[in-house]
Short mmCIF file of C-alpha atoms and ligand atoms in Angstrom, two decimals:
data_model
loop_
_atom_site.label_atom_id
_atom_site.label_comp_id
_atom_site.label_asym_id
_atom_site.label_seq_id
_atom_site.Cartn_x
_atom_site.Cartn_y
_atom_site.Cartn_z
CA UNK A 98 19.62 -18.25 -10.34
CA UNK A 99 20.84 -16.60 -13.80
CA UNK A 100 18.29 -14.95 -16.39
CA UNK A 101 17.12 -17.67 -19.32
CA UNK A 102 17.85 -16.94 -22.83
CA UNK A 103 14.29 -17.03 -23.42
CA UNK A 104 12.51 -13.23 -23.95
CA UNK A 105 11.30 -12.07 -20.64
CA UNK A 106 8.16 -10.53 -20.48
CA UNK A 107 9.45 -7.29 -19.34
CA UNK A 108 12.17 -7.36 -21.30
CA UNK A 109 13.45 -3.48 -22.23
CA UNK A 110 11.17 -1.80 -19.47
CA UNK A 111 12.25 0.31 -16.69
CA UNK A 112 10.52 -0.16 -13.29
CA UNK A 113 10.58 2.45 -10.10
CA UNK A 114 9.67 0.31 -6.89
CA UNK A 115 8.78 2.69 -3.80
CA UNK A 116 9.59 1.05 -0.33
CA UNK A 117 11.55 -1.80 -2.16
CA UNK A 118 14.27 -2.98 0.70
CA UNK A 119 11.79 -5.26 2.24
CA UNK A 120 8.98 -7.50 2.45
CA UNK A 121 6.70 -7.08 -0.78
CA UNK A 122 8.74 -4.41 -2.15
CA UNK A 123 11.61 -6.64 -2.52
CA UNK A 124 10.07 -9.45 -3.85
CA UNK A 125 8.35 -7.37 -6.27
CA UNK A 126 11.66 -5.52 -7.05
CA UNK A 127 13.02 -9.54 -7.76
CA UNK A 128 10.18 -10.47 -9.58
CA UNK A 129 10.16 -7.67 -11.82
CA UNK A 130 13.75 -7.79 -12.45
CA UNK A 131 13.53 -11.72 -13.34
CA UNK A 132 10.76 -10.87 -15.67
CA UNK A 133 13.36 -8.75 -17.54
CA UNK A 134 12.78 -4.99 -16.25
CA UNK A 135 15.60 -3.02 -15.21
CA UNK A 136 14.57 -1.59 -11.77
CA UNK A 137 14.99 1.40 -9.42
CA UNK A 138 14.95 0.35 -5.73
CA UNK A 139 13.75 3.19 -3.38
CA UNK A 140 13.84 3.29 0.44
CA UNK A 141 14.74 5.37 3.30
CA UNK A 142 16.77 2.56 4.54
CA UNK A 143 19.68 3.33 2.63
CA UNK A 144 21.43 0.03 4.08
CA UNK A 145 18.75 -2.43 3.40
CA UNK A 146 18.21 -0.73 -0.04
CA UNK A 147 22.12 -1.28 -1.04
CA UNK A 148 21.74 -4.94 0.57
CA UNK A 149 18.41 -5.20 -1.73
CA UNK A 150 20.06 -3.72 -4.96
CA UNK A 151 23.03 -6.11 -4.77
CA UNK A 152 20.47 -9.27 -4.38
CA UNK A 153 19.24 -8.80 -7.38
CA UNK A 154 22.37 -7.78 -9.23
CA UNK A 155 23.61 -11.18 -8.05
CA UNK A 156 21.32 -13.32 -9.82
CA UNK A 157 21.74 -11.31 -13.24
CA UNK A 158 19.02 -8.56 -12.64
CA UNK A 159 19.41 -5.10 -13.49
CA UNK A 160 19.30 -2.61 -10.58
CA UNK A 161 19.44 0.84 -9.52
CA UNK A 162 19.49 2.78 -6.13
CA UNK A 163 16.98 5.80 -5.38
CA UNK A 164 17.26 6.27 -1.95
CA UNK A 165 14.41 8.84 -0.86
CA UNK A 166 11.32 9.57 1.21
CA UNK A 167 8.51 9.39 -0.45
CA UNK A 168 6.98 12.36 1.75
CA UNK A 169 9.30 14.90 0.14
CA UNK A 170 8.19 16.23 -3.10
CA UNK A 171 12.34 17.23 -4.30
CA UNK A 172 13.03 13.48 -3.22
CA UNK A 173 9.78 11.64 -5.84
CA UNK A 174 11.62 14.33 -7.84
CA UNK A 175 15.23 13.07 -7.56
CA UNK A 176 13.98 9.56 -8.21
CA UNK A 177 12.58 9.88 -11.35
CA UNK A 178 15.86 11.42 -12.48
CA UNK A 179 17.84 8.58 -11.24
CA UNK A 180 15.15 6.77 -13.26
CA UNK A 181 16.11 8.32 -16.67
CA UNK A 182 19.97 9.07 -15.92
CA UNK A 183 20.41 5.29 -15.56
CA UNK A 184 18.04 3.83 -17.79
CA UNK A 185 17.00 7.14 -19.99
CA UNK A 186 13.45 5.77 -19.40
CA UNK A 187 10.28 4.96 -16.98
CA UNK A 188 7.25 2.49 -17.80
CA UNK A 189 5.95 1.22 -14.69
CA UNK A 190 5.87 2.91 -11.18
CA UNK A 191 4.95 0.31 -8.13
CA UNK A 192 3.63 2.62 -5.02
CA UNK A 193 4.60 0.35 -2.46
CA UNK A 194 6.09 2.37 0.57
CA UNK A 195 3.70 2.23 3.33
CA UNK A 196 4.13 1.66 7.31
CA UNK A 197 1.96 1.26 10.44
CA UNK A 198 1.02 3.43 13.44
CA UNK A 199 -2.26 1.94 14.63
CA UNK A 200 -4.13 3.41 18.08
CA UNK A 201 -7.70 3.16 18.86
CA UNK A 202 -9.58 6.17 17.45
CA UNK A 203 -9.67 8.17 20.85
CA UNK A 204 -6.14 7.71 21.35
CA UNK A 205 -5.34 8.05 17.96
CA UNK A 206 -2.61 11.13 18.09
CA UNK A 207 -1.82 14.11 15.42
CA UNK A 208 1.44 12.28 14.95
CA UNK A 209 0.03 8.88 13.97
CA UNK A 210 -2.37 10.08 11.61
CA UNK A 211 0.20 12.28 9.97
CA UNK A 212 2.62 9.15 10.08
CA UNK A 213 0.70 7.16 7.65
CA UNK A 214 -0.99 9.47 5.86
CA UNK A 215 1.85 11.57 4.36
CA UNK A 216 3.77 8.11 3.63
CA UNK A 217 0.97 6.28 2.06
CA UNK A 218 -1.20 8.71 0.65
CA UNK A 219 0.87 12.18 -0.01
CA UNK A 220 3.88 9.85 -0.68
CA UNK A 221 2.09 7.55 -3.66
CA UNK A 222 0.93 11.52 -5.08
CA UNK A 223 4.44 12.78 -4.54
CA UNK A 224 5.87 9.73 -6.89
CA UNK A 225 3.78 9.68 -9.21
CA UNK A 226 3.44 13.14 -9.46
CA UNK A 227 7.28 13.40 -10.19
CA UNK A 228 7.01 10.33 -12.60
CA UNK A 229 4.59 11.76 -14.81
CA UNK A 230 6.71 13.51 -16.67
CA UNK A 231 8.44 10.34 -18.23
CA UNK A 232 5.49 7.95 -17.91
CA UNK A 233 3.43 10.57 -20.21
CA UNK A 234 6.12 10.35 -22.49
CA UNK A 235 4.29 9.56 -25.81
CA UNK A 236 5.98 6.31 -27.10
CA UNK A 237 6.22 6.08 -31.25
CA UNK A 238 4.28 2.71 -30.39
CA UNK A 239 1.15 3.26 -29.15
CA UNK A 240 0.25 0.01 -27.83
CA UNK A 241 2.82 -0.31 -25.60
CA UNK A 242 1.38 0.76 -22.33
CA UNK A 243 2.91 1.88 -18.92
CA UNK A 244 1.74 1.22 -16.23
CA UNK A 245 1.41 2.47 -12.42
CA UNK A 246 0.13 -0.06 -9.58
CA UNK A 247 -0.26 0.98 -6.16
CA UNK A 248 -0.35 -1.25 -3.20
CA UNK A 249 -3.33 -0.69 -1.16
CA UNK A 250 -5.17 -2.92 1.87
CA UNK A 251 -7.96 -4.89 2.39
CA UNK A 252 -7.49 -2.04 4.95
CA UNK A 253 -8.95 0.17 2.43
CA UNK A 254 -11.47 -1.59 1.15
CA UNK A 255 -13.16 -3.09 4.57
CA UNK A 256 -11.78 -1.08 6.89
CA UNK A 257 -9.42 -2.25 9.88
CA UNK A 258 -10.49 -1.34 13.62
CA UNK A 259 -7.64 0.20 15.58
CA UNK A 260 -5.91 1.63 12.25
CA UNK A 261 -8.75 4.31 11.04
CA UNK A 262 -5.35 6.37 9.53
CA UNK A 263 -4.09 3.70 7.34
CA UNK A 264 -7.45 2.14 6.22
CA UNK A 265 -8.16 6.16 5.40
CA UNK A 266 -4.71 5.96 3.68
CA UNK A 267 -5.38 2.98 1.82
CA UNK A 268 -9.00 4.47 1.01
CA UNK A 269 -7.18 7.07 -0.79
CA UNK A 270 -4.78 5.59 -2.38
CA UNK A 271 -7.84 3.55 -4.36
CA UNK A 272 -9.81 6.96 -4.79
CA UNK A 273 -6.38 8.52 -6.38
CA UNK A 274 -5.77 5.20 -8.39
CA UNK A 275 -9.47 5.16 -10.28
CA UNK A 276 -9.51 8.99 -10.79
CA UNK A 277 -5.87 8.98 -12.44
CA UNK A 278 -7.10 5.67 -14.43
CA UNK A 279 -10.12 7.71 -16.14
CA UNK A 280 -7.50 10.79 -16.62
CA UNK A 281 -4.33 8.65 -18.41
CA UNK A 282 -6.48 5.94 -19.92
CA UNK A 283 -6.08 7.81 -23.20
CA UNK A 284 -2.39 7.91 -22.82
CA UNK A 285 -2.33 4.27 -22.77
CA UNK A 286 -0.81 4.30 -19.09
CA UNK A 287 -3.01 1.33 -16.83
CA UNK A 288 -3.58 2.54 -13.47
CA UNK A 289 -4.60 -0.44 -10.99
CA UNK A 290 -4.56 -0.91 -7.27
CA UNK A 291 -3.61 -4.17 -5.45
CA UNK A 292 -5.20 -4.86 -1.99
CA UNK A 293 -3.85 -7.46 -0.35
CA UNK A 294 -4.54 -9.27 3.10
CA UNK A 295 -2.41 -10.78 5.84
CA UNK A 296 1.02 -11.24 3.71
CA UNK A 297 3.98 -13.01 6.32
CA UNK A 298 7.16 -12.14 6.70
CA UNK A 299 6.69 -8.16 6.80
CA UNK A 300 5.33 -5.42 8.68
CA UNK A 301 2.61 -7.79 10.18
CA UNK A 302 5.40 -9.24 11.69
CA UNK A 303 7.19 -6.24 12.94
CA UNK A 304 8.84 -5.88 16.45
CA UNK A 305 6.82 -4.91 18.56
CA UNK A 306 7.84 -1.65 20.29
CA UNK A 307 5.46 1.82 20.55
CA UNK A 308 5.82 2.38 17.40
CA UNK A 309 6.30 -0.54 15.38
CA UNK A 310 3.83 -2.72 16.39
CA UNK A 311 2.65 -5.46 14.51
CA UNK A 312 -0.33 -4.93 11.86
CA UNK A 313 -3.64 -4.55 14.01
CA UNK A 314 -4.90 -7.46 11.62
CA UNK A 315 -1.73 -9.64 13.28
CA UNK A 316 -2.76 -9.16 16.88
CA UNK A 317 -6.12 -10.81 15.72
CA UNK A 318 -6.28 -14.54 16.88
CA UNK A 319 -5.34 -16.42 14.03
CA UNK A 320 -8.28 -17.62 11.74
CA UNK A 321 -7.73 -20.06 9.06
CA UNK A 322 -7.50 -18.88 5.75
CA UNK A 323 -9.99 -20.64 3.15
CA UNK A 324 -7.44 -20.96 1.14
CA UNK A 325 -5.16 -23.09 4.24
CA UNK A 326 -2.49 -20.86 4.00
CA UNK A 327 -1.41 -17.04 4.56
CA UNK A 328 -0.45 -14.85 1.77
CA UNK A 329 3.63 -14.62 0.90
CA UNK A 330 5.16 -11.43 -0.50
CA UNK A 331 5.56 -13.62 -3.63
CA UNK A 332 1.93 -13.53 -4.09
CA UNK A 333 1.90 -9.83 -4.28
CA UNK A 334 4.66 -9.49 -6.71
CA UNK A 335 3.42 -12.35 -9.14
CA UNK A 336 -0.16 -10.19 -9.05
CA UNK A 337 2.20 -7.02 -9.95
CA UNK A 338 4.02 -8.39 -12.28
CA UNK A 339 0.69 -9.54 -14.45
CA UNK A 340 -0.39 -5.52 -13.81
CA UNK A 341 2.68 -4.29 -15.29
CA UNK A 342 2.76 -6.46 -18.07
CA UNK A 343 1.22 -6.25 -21.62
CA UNK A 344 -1.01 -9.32 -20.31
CA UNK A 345 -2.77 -6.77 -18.65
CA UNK A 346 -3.07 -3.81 -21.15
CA UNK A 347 -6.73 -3.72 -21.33
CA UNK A 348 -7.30 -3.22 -17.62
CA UNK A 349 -7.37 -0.44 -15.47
CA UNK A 350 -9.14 1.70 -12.73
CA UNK A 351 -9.31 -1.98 -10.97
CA UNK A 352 -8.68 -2.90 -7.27
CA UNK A 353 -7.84 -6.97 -6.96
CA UNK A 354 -8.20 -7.67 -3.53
CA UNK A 355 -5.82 -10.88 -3.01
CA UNK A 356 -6.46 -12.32 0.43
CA UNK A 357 -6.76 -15.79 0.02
CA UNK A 358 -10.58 -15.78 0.36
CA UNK A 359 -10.67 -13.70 3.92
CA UNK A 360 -13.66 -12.35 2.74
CA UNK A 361 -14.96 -10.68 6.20
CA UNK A 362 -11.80 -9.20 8.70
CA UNK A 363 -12.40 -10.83 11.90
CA UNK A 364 -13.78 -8.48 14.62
CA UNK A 365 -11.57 -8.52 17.75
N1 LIG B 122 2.34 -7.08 5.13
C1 LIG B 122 1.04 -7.10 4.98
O1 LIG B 122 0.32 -7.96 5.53
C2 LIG B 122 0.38 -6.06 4.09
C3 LIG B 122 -0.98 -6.22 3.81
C4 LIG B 122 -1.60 -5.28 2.98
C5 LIG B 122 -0.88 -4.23 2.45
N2 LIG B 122 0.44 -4.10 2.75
C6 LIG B 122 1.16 -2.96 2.16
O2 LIG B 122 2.25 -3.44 1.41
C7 LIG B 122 3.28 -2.45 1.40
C8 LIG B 122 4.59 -3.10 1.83
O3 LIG B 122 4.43 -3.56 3.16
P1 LIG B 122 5.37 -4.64 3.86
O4 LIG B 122 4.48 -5.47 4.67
O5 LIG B 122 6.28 -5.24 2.86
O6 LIG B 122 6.15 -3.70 4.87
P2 LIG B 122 7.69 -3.48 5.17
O7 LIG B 122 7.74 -2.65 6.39
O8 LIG B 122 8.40 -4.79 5.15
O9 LIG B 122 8.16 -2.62 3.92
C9 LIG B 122 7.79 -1.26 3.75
C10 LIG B 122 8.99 -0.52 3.20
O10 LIG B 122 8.64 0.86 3.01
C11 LIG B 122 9.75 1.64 3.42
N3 LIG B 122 9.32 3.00 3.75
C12 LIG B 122 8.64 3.40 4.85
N4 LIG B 122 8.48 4.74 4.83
C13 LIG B 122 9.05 5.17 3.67
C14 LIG B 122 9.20 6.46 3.07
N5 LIG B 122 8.74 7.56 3.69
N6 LIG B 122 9.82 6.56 1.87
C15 LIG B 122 10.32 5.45 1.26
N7 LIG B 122 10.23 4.20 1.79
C16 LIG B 122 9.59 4.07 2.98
C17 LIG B 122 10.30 0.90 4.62
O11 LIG B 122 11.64 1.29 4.93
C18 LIG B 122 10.18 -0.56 4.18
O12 LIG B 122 11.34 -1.01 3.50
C19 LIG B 122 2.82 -1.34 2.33
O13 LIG B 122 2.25 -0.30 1.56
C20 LIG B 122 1.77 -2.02 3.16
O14 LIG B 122 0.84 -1.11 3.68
C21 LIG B 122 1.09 -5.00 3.56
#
């Protein structure tokens, strides 16, 4: 599939995409690049990142590498620059790294918590610490807004028994989010947080050894969604690409759950 001739909406801004080599990060990463943004893939997995960047070079999108974890302050740092040597620019930052280590509470070790906490929560500060620099950057126009969206949980929002460390994570991530809105809305940068539910085809899915097993919302017995279907990584990047678009200028602090109407998270 080539770009159309038609304007994108995104057209002329630069994108950073945390976690982007799979699952929602990649189809965010796609969507954003068919809506016209030039974007900078990060990942630790430096081969499904370069597999990732090529994808979308092959259908006509623009794409850069960051490799990096998110954990490690000099690494946010070195992604950024690879932000503004390649593109000289940054409007929109998607927090979307994020992995699983879920344990009952008593069994819950140091490790585990630490896991998910310093990826989730220390990681999204780490990047967007290191990207504040360039998204401050006061643009001659003042209506055009950047724009940082983080990808939370329902996690975070209801809670998730057998995964208090990333429902804490994703907690924080919202807490972070609706602080920083209040503290850039004068800048004209939106800060928003999308939360979504039981997306297939990622982590949820996961093999299943010690520590990579599934999502504790996947070893649930299946309930049917109200809406008849699960959620699709697609889902979560057409959601992201509304919050990083002007379409969207006039909101921010906001958490948009998007879980197909799973209103209540099904007790085990
Ligand atoms: N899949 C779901 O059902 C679901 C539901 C709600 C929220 N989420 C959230 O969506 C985001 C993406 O999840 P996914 O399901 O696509 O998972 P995924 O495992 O397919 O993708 C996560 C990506 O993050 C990368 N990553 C992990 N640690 C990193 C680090 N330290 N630095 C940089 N990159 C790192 C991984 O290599 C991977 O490519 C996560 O934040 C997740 O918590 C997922």
């Amino acid at each position: 599939m080539l770009l159309n001739d038609s304007e994108p909406r995104l057209a002329g801004r630069v994108a950073l995409v945390t976690g982007a080599a799979h699952g929602i990060g990649l189809a965010i990463s796609r969507r954003l690049a068919l809506e016209g943004a030039a974007v900078v893939l990060n990942d630790v997995d430096r081969t499904g990142l370069a597999e990732a960047v090529a994808h979308i070079r092959e259908f006509g999108g623009q794409a850069a590498s960051a490799a990096g974890d998110v954990r490690r302050p000099g690494e946010t740092d070195e992604m950024a620059a690879v932000c503004e040597r390649e593109f000289g620019e940054l409007h929109i930052l998607v927090n979307n790294a994020g992995l699983l280590r879920p344990a009952p509470m008593h069994e819950m070790t140091d490790e585990q918590w630490d896991a998910v906490v310093d990826v989730v929560l220390r990681g999204a500060f780490n990047t967007i610490r290191s990207a504040a620099p360039l998204l401050m950057h006061q643009d001659p126009d003042p209506a055009f807004n950047r724009k940082v969206v983080t990808i939370s949980s329902v996690a975070g929002v209801h809670g998730v028994p057998g995964s208090v460390n990333y429902s804490a994570a994703k907690a924080g991530v919202i807490g972070l989010s609706k602080a920083l809105a209040r503290e850039w809305a004068s800048l004209h940068i939106n800060v928003n947080v999308v939360a979504p539910g039981r997306i297939v085809g990622t982590m949820i899915h996961a093999s299943r050894d010690e520590h990579q097993r599934p999502h504790a919302l996947a070893d649930r017995p299946q309930v049917p969604m109200p809406i008849g279907r699960l959620g699709h990584p697609d889902d979560v990047a057409s959601l992201v690409a509304y919050l990083v678009s002007p379409d969207s200028d006039y909101m921010t602090g906001q958490v948009l759950e998007l879980h197909g109407g799973m209103e209540v998270i099904p007790r085990r």
